[in-house]
Amino acid sequence: MDPLAPLLDLADVAPALAEARDRVDAAMRHRALRRHGGQVAAEASLRAAVASAALEGNAYDLDDVRGGTVTDPVVQGALRVAEGIGGLVDLWPRAPRQALAKLHVLAARGVVPADDLGRLTGGAERIDALSALVAGNDRTPPLLLAAIVHAELITLRPFAGPAGVVARAAARLTLINRGFDPRGLVAVEVGHREREPEYVGSAGAYATGTPDGVRSWLRHYASAVTVAAEEISRIGDGVLASV
């Protein structure tokens, strides 16, 4: 049985996740992806990294980051995570804790002392439970699993420094590994950034552990994925306009 299945019975959650999935499916049919998919994926990855760093309080103009003029270590870590995430897709369902440690090394280098890289600062039991949920789980719908992975890690913040970057990357790993977003096009971080007050509020609500709090988070996550689907179309339109 899917251990997270009861969450789909929370009011409006299943329809919201289904609508988000449909929006992504529609965006995946954009004309730009036929011949310029790599270019779209690269831009989506960049925007995801910039948004993730901004959510940690390190906001910079997208074009400045693209131009290579931003040396902020949190931004640079988010960029390393975006570049390295593809190499962790196969590891994630086999050894989630190891993958999380590698994500932290990428994200936090130059931000926290070297001895703290990849090391948990707390929440080991809950991380073990999350790892057990992720490992080999082919039952939970990808969007639901990614949302819970993200929420658990953003609640625990089990690593020093930019733990939020790690949380958001782990959620993306889930979507990629489970086949929801095999090309890495869905920059959910952009959706979180665009709806940042809701992101912060719903994450806090989730941390209460109440059904309403969990429902609030899952509805926000669906909304953020919908924004990410719209971002695919925006990027695709821009790529077609430039060729």
mmCIF file of C-alpha atoms in Angstrom, residues 6-13 148 202 205-219:
data_model
loop_
_atom_site.group_PDB
_atom_site.id
_atom_site.type_symbol
_atom_site.label_atom_id
_atom_site.label_comp_id
_atom_site.label_asym_id
_atom_site.label_seq_id
_atom_site.Cartn_x
_atom_site.Cartn_y
_atom_site.Cartn_z
ATOM 1 C CA PRO A 6 -4.602 9.079 2.910
ATOM 2 C CA LEU A 7 -3.250 12.536 2.088
ATOM 3 C CA LEU A 8 -5.112 12.405 -1.218
ATOM 4 C CA ASP A 9 -8.360 12.307 0.756
ATOM 5 C CA LEU A 10 -7.706 15.775 2.195
ATOM 6 C CA ALA A 11 -10.117 18.324 0.732
ATOM 7 C CA ASP A 12 -9.169 19.541 -2.756
ATOM 8 C CA VAL A 13 -5.701 17.945 -2.697
ATOM 9 C CA ILE A 148 6.346 15.544 1.151
ATOM 10 C CA SER A 202 2.151 26.811 3.958
ATOM 11 C CA ALA A 205 1.438 25.229 8.401
ATOM 12 C CA TYR A 206 2.844 21.826 7.382
ATOM 13 C CA ALA A 207 5.249 21.949 10.316
ATOM 14 C CA THR A 208 2.294 21.982 12.718
ATOM 15 C CA GLY A 209 1.486 18.437 11.635
ATOM 16 C CA THR A 210 -2.239 19.091 11.433
ATOM 17 C CA PRO A 211 -4.368 17.857 8.513
ATOM 18 C CA ASP A 212 -5.181 21.450 7.578
ATOM 19 C CA GLY A 213 -1.493 22.337 7.653
ATOM 20 C CA VAL A 214 -0.559 19.435 5.398
ATOM 21 C CA ARG A 215 -3.457 20.283 3.086
ATOM 22 C CA SER A 216 -2.286 23.893 2.862
ATOM 23 C CA TRP A 217 1.195 22.780 1.838
ATOM 24 C CA LEU A 218 0.019 20.286 -0.756
ATOM 25 C CA ARG A 219 -2.281 22.839 -2.358
#
